[in-house]
Amino acid sequence: MSLSADDLRSYFDRIGWDGEPRANVQAHTATIPFENLNPLLGQPVDISPEAVVAKLVHGGRGGYCFEQNGLFRLVLETVGFSVIGLAARVLWMLPDDAVTPRTHMTLLVELADGPVLADVGFGGAVCTGVLDFVSDVPQETPHERYRLVQSDGEWRQQTEIAGEWRTTYRFDLTPQPQIDYELANWWTSTSPLSHFTQGLTVARSPAGRRMTLRNFDFATHRLGVPSERRRLESPAEVCAVLETEFGIRIPDRDALISRLAALA
């Protein structure tokens, strides 16, 4: 499926697209927030192309990986790039040998100078550039340095935090059909074992900083300086931060306030 000319123009207008994936990963992650309001409120997450465009392009919302990378794939394919959808096992904040399900969507994009990994849907640790498929070579991005490490037929994406390389996820290059994303999305958005149904997770990565919100804990991270952290005092203040700092159009304010009160 391709985006209509009007939808593509609306996406361009929202993020300031200039047509080149290396730059536009940064523009997308700076503008469209990562958020899980639907799973948190018990609302379905529809990852069909029509639903993703309506929500992220026209609806003043963000989403998580299946929505973010689903939209980014649509845009790239519409303007002529070849894209392969991949699936990853998340290892962020976990031991490297942890066994986790394939519940993260990421993308392989064919560029003129070779394939790159592009991912606009990994929350507060999202890589805001693309990564060339070379192993063990640190690569500069608009935020932290990242690298890909290849071993035993798999790749690991890693980010450098305070001089230490930490794995975000591992994956192979097997193309994923949409039905597999549908199944992973269903589990991620409905299971009580999924952290997306149990607490608020929001992130955006403008130039020079990252902003994250975990329930009532709001933080701004900048390279080379201590993070700024603030505990929000009420559900109403959380809603205000969602609107002003993340640009989210809250779908059901009363339901969100009630859900946040239960998490306080």
Coordinates of N, CA and C in Angstrom, one line a residue, residues 64-244:
Y64 N 3.4 3.2 19.4 CA 4.6 2.4 19.7 C 5.1 1.8 18.4
C65 N 6.1 0.8 18.5 CA 6.9 0.4 17.3 C 6.1 0.0 16.1
F66 N 5.0 -0.8 16.3 CA 4.3 -1.3 15.2 C 3.6 -0.2 14.4
E67 N 3.2 0.9 15.1 CA 2.6 2.0 14.5 C 3.6 3.0 13.9
Q68 N 4.7 3.3 14.7 CA 5.7 4.2 14.3 C 6.5 3.7 13.0
N69 N 7.0 2.4 13.1 CA 7.7 1.9 12.0 C 6.8 1.4 10.9
G70 N 5.5 1.1 11.2 CA 4.6 0.8 10.1 C 4.4 2.1 9.3
L71 N 4.2 3.2 9.9 CA 4.0 4.5 9.2 C 5.3 4.8 8.4
F72 N 6.4 4.7 9.1 CA 7.7 5.1 8.4 C 7.9 4.2 7.2
R73 N 7.6 3.0 7.3 CA 7.7 2.1 6.1 C 6.8 2.5 5.0
L74 N 5.6 2.8 5.3 CA 4.6 3.3 4.3 C 5.2 4.5 3.6
V75 N 5.7 5.5 4.3 CA 6.3 6.7 3.7 C 7.4 6.4 2.8
L76 N 8.4 5.6 3.3 CA 9.6 5.3 2.5 C 9.2 4.5 1.3
E77 N 8.3 3.6 1.3 CA 7.9 2.8 0.1 C 7.1 3.7 -0.8
T78 N 6.4 4.7 -0.3 CA 5.6 5.6 -1.2 C 6.6 6.5 -2.0
V79 N 7.7 6.9 -1.4 CA 8.6 7.7 -2.1 C 9.7 6.9 -2.9
G80 N 9.6 5.6 -2.9 CA 10.4 4.8 -3.8 C 11.5 4.0 -3.2
F81 N 11.6 3.9 -1.8 CA 12.6 3.1 -1.2 C 12.1 1.6 -1.0
S82 N 13.1 0.7 -1.1 CA 12.8 -0.7 -0.8 C 13.0 -0.9 0.7
V83 N 12.0 -1.5 1.4 CA 12.0 -1.7 2.9 C 11.6 -3.1 3.2
I84 N 12.4 -3.7 4.1 CA 12.0 -5.0 4.7 C 11.7 -4.9 6.2
G85 N 10.6 -5.3 6.6 CA 10.2 -5.3 8.0 C 10.9 -6.5 8.7
L86 N 11.5 -6.2 9.9 CA 12.2 -7.2 10.7 C 11.5 -7.3 12.1
A87 N 11.9 -8.3 12.8 CA 11.4 -8.5 14.2 C 12.6 -8.7 15.1
A88 N 12.5 -8.1 16.3 CA 13.6 -8.1 17.3 C 13.1 -8.5 18.6
R89 N 14.1 -9.0 19.4 CA 13.8 -9.4 20.8 C 14.4 -8.3 21.7
V90 N 13.6 -7.6 22.4 CA 14.1 -6.5 23.2 C 15.0 -6.9 24.4
L91 N 16.1 -6.3 24.6 CA 17.0 -6.6 25.7 C 17.4 -5.4 26.5
W92 N 16.7 -4.3 26.2 CA 17.1 -3.0 26.9 C 16.8 -3.2 28.4
M93 N 17.8 -2.9 29.2 CA 17.8 -3.0 30.7 C 17.6 -4.5 31.2
L94 N 18.0 -5.4 30.3 CA 18.0 -6.8 30.6 C 19.4 -7.4 30.3
P95 N 19.7 -8.6 30.9 CA 20.9 -9.3 30.6 C 21.0 -9.6 29.1
D96 N 22.2 -9.7 28.5 CA 22.3 -9.9 27.1 C 21.9 -11.3 26.7
D97 N 21.9 -12.3 27.7 CA 21.4 -13.6 27.4 C 20.0 -13.9 27.7
A98 N 19.2 -12.8 28.0 CA 17.8 -13.0 28.3 C 17.1 -13.5 27.1
V99 N 16.0 -14.3 27.3 CA 15.2 -14.8 26.1 C 13.9 -14.1 26.2
T100 N 13.6 -13.2 25.2 CA 12.4 -12.4 25.2 C 11.7 -12.7 23.9
P101 N 10.4 -12.4 23.8 CA 9.7 -12.7 22.5 C 10.0 -11.6 21.5
R102 N 9.7 -12.0 20.2 CA 9.9 -11.0 19.1 C 8.8 -10.0 19.1
T103 N 8.9 -9.0 19.9 CA 7.8 -8.1 20.0 C 8.2 -6.7 19.6
H104 N 9.3 -6.5 18.9 CA 9.7 -5.2 18.4 C 9.8 -5.2 16.9
M105 N 9.2 -4.2 16.2 CA 9.4 -4.1 14.8 C 10.5 -3.1 14.4
T106 N 11.3 -3.5 13.5 CA 12.4 -2.5 13.0 C 12.5 -2.7 11.5
L107 N 13.3 -1.9 10.9 CA 13.3 -1.9 9.4 C 14.7 -1.9 8.8
L108 N 14.8 -2.7 7.7 CA 16.0 -2.6 6.9 C 15.6 -1.9 5.6
V109 N 16.4 -0.8 5.3 CA 16.1 0.1 4.2 C 17.2 0.0 3.2
E110 N 16.9 -0.2 2.0 CA 18.0 -0.3 0.9 C 18.2 1.2 0.4
L111 N 19.5 1.7 0.7 CA 19.9 2.9 0.1 C 20.9 2.7 -1.0
A112 N 21.2 3.8 -1.7 CA 22.1 3.7 -2.9 C 23.5 3.1 -2.4
D113 N 23.9 3.5 -1.2 CA 25.2 3.0 -0.8 C 25.2 1.8 0.1
G114 N 24.0 1.1 0.2 CA 23.9 -0.1 0.9 C 22.8 -0.1 1.9
P115 N 22.5 -1.3 2.5 CA 21.4 -1.4 3.5 C 21.7 -0.7 4.8
V116 N 20.6 -0.2 5.4 CA 20.8 0.4 6.8 C 19.6 0.0 7.6
L117 N 19.9 0.0 9.0 CA 18.8 -0.2 9.9 C 18.2 1.1 10.3
A118 N 16.8 1.2 10.2 CA 16.1 2.4 10.5 C 15.0 2.0 11.5
D119 N 14.9 2.7 12.6 CA 13.9 2.4 13.6 C 13.5 3.7 14.3
V120 N 12.2 4.1 14.1 CA 11.7 5.3 14.7 C 10.8 4.9 15.9
G121 N 10.8 3.7 16.4 CA 9.8 3.3 17.4 C 10.4 2.6 18.6
F122 N 11.5 3.1 19.2 CA 12.1 2.4 20.4 C 12.1 3.3 21.6
G123 N 11.1 4.2 21.7 CA 11.0 4.9 22.9 C 12.1 5.8 23.2
G124 N 12.5 5.9 24.5 CA 13.5 6.8 25.0 C 14.9 6.4 24.6
A125 N 15.1 5.2 24.1 CA 16.4 4.8 23.6 C 16.5 4.6 22.1
V126 N 15.5 5.2 21.4 CA 15.5 5.1 20.0 C 16.8 5.7 19.3
C127 N 17.3 5.0 18.3 CA 18.4 5.5 17.5 C 17.9 6.6 16.6
T128 N 18.3 7.8 16.7 CA 17.8 8.9 15.9 C 18.5 9.1 14.6
G129 N 19.3 8.1 14.2 CA 19.8 8.1 12.8 C 19.7 6.7 12.3
V130 N 20.2 6.4 11.1 CA 20.2 5.1 10.6 C 21.6 4.5 10.8
L131 N 21.7 3.1 10.8 CA 22.9 2.4 11.1 C 23.3 1.6 9.9
D132 N 24.5 1.7 9.4 CA 25.0 0.9 8.4 C 25.3 -0.5 8.9
F133 N 25.1 -1.6 8.1 CA 25.3 -2.9 8.5 C 26.7 -3.3 8.5
V134 N 27.5 -2.7 9.4 CA 28.9 -3.1 9.6 C 29.0 -3.4 11.1
S135 N 29.8 -4.5 11.4 CA 29.8 -5.0 12.8 C 31.0 -4.3 13.6
D136 N 30.6 -4.0 14.8 CA 31.6 -3.5 15.8 C 32.2 -2.2 15.5
V137 N 31.5 -1.4 14.7 CA 32.0 0.0 14.4 C 31.1 1.0 15.0
P138 N 31.5 1.8 15.9 CA 30.7 2.9 16.5 C 30.2 3.8 15.4
Q139 N 29.0 4.2 15.4 CA 28.4 5.1 14.4 C 27.8 6.3 15.1
E140 N 28.1 7.5 14.6 CA 27.5 8.7 15.2 C 26.1 8.9 14.8
T141 N 25.3 9.4 15.7 CA 23.9 9.7 15.4 C 23.6 11.1 16.0
P142 N 22.5 11.7 15.7 CA 22.2 13.0 16.3 C 22.2 13.0 17.8
H143 N 22.1 11.8 18.5 CA 22.2 11.8 19.9 C 23.4 10.9 20.3
E144 N 23.2 9.8 21.0 CA 24.4 9.0 21.4 C 25.0 8.2 20.2
R145 N 26.2 7.6 20.4 CA 26.7 6.7 19.5 C 26.1 5.4 19.6
Y146 N 25.9 4.7 18.4 CA 25.3 3.4 18.4 C 26.3 2.5 17.6
R147 N 26.0 1.2 17.7 CA 26.7 0.3 16.8 C 25.9 -1.0 16.6
L148 N 26.2 -1.8 15.6 CA 25.7 -3.1 15.4 C 26.8 -4.1 15.6
V149 N 26.4 -5.2 16.3 CA 27.4 -6.3 16.5 C 26.8 -7.6 15.9
Q150 N 27.5 -8.2 15.1 CA 27.0 -9.5 14.5 C 27.7 -10.7 15.1
S151 N 26.9 -11.7 15.4 CA 27.4 -12.9 16.0 C 26.4 -14.1 15.8
D152 N 26.9 -15.2 15.4 CA 26.1 -16.4 15.2 C 24.8 -16.1 14.5
G153 N 24.9 -15.4 13.4 CA 23.7 -15.2 12.5 C 22.7 -14.1 13.0
E154 N 23.1 -13.5 14.1 CA 22.2 -12.4 14.6 C 22.9 -11.1 14.7
W155 N 22.2 -10.0 14.7 CA 22.7 -8.7 15.0 C 22.2 -8.2 16.3
R156 N 23.0 -7.4 17.0 CA 22.6 -6.7 18.2 C 22.8 -5.2 18.0
Q157 N 21.8 -4.4 18.3 CA 21.9 -3.0 18.3 C 22.4 -2.6 19.7
Q158 N 23.4 -1.7 19.8 CA 23.9 -1.3 21.1 C 24.0 0.2 21.1
T159 N 23.9 0.8 22.2 CA 24.1 2.3 22.4 C 25.1 2.5 23.5
E160 N 25.8 3.6 23.4 CA 26.9 3.9 24.3 C 26.4 4.8 25.4
I161 N 26.3 4.4 26.6 CA 25.9 5.2 27.7 C 27.0 5.3 28.7
A162 N 27.5 6.5 29.0 CA 28.6 6.7 29.9 C 29.8 5.8 29.7
G163 N 30.1 5.6 28.4 CA 31.3 4.8 28.1 C 31.0 3.3 28.0
E164 N 29.8 2.9 28.3 CA 29.5 1.5 28.3 C 28.5 1.2 27.2
W165 N 28.8 0.1 26.4 CA 27.9 -0.4 25.4 C 26.8 -1.2 25.9
R166 N 25.5 -0.8 25.7 CA 24.4 -1.6 26.2 C 23.5 -2.0 25.1
T167 N 23.1 -3.3 25.1 CA 22.3 -3.8 24.0 C 20.8 -3.3 24.2
T168 N 20.3 -2.9 23.0 CA 18.8 -2.5 23.0 C 18.0 -3.7 22.6
Y169 N 18.4 -4.4 21.5 CA 17.7 -5.6 21.1 C 18.5 -6.4 20.1
R170 N 18.1 -7.6 19.8 CA 18.8 -8.5 18.9 C 17.8 -8.9 17.8
F171 N 18.3 -9.2 16.6 CA 17.4 -9.5 15.5 C 18.2 -10.3 14.5
D172 N 17.5 -10.9 13.5 CA 18.1 -11.4 12.3 C 17.4 -10.8 11.1
L173 N 17.8 -11.2 9.9 CA 17.3 -10.5 8.7 C 16.2 -11.2 8.0
T174 N 15.4 -12.0 8.8 CA 14.3 -12.7 8.2 C 13.1 -11.7 8.0
P175 N 12.7 -11.6 6.8 CA 11.5 -10.7 6.5 C 10.3 -11.1 7.3
Q176 N 9.5 -10.2 7.8 CA 8.4 -10.5 8.6 C 7.1 -10.1 7.9
P177 N 6.2 -11.1 7.7 CA 4.9 -10.8 7.1 C 4.0 -10.0 8.1
Q178 N 3.0 -9.2 7.6 CA 2.2 -8.4 8.5 C 1.5 -9.2 9.5
I179 N 1.1 -10.4 9.2 CA 0.3 -11.2 10.2 C 1.1 -11.5 11.5
D180 N 2.5 -11.6 11.4 CA 3.3 -11.8 12.5 C 3.3 -10.5 13.4
Y181 N 3.3 -9.3 12.8 CA 3.2 -8.1 13.5 C 1.8 -8.0 14.2
E182 N 0.8 -8.5 13.5 CA -0.5 -8.4 14.1 C -0.6 -9.2 15.4
L183 N 0.0 -10.4 15.4 CA 0.0 -11.3 16.6 C 0.8 -10.6 17.7
A184 N 2.0 -10.1 17.4 CA 2.9 -9.5 18.4 C 2.2 -8.2 19.0
N185 N 1.6 -7.5 18.1 CA 0.9 -6.3 18.6 C -0.3 -6.6 19.5
W186 N -1.0 -7.7 19.2 CA -2.1 -8.1 20.0 C -1.6 -8.4 21.4
W187 N -0.5 -9.2 21.5 CA 0.0 -9.6 22.8 C 0.5 -8.3 23.6
T188 N 1.3 -7.5 22.9 CA 1.9 -6.3 23.5 C 0.8 -5.4 24.0
S189 N -0.3 -5.2 23.3 CA -1.3 -4.2 23.7 C -2.4 -4.8 24.6
T190 N -2.4 -6.1 24.9 CA -3.5 -6.6 25.7 C -3.0 -7.5 26.9
S191 N -1.8 -8.1 26.8 CA -1.4 -9.0 27.9 C -1.1 -8.2 29.2
P192 N -1.5 -8.8 30.3 CA -1.1 -8.2 31.6 C 0.4 -8.4 31.9
L193 N 1.1 -9.2 31.1 CA 2.5 -9.3 31.2 C 3.3 -8.3 30.4
S194 N 2.6 -7.5 29.6 CA 3.2 -6.5 28.8 C 3.3 -5.2 29.6
H195 N 4.4 -4.6 29.7 CA 4.5 -3.3 30.5 C 3.7 -2.2 29.9
F196 N 3.4 -2.3 28.6 CA 2.6 -1.3 28.0 C 1.1 -1.2 28.5
T197 N 0.7 -2.3 29.1 CA -0.7 -2.3 29.7 C -0.7 -1.9 31.1
Q198 N 0.5 -1.8 31.7 CA 0.6 -1.6 33.2 C 1.1 -0.2 33.6
G199 N 1.6 0.6 32.7 CA 2.1 1.9 33.1 C 2.2 2.8 31.9
L200 N 2.4 4.1 32.1 CA 2.5 5.0 31.0 C 4.0 5.1 30.6
T201 N 4.2 5.1 29.3 CA 5.5 5.2 28.7 C 5.5 6.2 27.5
V202 N 6.2 7.3 27.6 CA 6.1 8.3 26.6 C 7.6 8.8 26.4
A203 N 7.9 9.1 25.1 CA 9.2 9.6 24.8 C 9.2 10.5 23.6
R204 N 10.1 11.4 23.5 CA 10.3 12.2 22.3 C 11.8 12.7 22.3
S205 N 12.4 12.7 21.1 CA 13.9 13.0 21.1 C 14.2 14.2 20.1
P206 N 13.9 15.4 20.6 CA 14.3 16.6 19.8 C 15.8 16.7 19.8
A207 N 16.3 17.7 18.9 CA 17.7 17.9 18.8 C 18.3 18.2 20.1
G208 N 19.4 17.5 20.5 CA 20.1 17.8 21.7 C 19.6 17.3 23.0
R209 N 18.5 16.6 23.0 CA 17.9 16.1 24.2 C 16.9 15.0 24.0
R210 N 16.6 14.3 25.0 CA 15.6 13.3 25.0 C 14.7 13.6 26.2
M211 N 13.4 13.4 26.0 CA 12.4 13.6 27.0 C 11.7 12.3 27.2
T212 N 11.5 11.8 28.5 CA 10.8 10.6 28.8 C 9.8 10.8 29.9
L213 N 8.7 10.1 29.9 CA 7.7 10.1 31.0 C 7.3 8.7 31.3
R214 N 7.6 8.3 32.6 CA 7.2 7.0 33.1 C 6.2 7.3 34.2
N215 N 4.9 7.1 33.9 CA 3.9 7.4 34.9 C 4.0 8.8 35.3
F216 N 4.5 9.1 36.6 CA 4.6 10.5 37.1 C 6.0 11.0 37.0
D217 N 7.0 10.2 36.5 CA 8.4 10.6 36.5 C 8.7 11.2 35.1
F218 N 9.0 12.5 35.1 CA 9.3 13.2 33.8 C 10.8 13.6 33.9
A219 N 11.5 13.2 32.8 CA 13.0 13.4 32.7 C 13.4 14.0 31.4
T220 N 14.4 14.8 31.4 CA 15.1 15.4 30.2 C 16.5 15.0 30.3
H221 N 17.0 14.3 29.2 CA 18.4 13.8 29.2 C 19.2 14.5 28.1
R222 N 20.3 15.0 28.5 CA 21.2 15.7 27.5 C 22.6 15.0 27.6
L223 N 23.3 14.9 26.5 CA 24.7 14.3 26.6 C 25.6 15.2 27.4
G224 N 26.4 14.5 28.3 CA 27.4 15.1 29.0 C 27.0 15.9 30.3
V225 N 25.7 15.9 30.6 CA 25.3 16.7 31.8 C 24.3 15.8 32.5
P226 N 24.1 16.0 33.8 CA 23.2 15.2 34.6 C 21.8 15.4 34.1
S227 N 21.0 14.3 34.1 CA 19.6 14.4 33.7 C 18.8 15.3 34.6
E228 N 17.8 15.9 34.1 CA 16.8 16.7 34.9 C 15.6 15.8 35.1
R229 N 15.3 15.6 36.4 CA 14.2 14.8 36.7 C 13.2 15.5 37.6
R230 N 11.9 15.2 37.3 CA 10.8 15.9 38.1 C 9.7 14.9 38.3
R231 N 9.2 14.8 39.6 CA 8.1 14.0 39.9 C 6.8 14.9 39.7
L232 N 6.0 14.5 38.8 CA 4.7 15.2 38.6 C 3.8 14.9 39.7
E233 N 3.0 15.9 40.1 CA 2.2 15.8 41.4 C 0.8 15.3 41.2
S234 N 0.3 15.2 40.0 CA -1.1 14.8 39.9 C -1.3 14.3 38.5
P235 N -2.4 13.5 38.3 CA -2.8 13.1 36.9 C -3.0 14.3 36.0
A236 N -3.6 15.4 36.6 CA -3.8 16.6 35.7 C -2.5 17.2 35.2
E237 N -1.5 17.1 36.1 CA -0.2 17.6 35.6 C 0.5 16.7 34.6
V238 N 0.3 15.4 34.7 CA 0.7 14.5 33.7 C 0.0 14.8 32.4
C239 N -1.3 15.0 32.4 CA -2.0 15.4 31.1 C -1.4 16.7 30.5
A240 N -1.1 17.6 31.4 CA -0.5 18.9 30.9 C 0.8 18.7 30.2
V241 N 1.7 17.8 30.8 CA 3.0 17.5 30.2 C 2.8 16.8 28.9
L242 N 1.8 15.8 28.8 CA 1.6 15.1 27.6 C 1.2 16.1 26.5
E243 N 0.5 17.1 26.8 CA 0.0 18.0 25.8 C 1.1 19.0 25.4
T244 N 1.8 19.6 26.4 CA 2.7 20.7 26.1 C 4.1 20.2 25.7

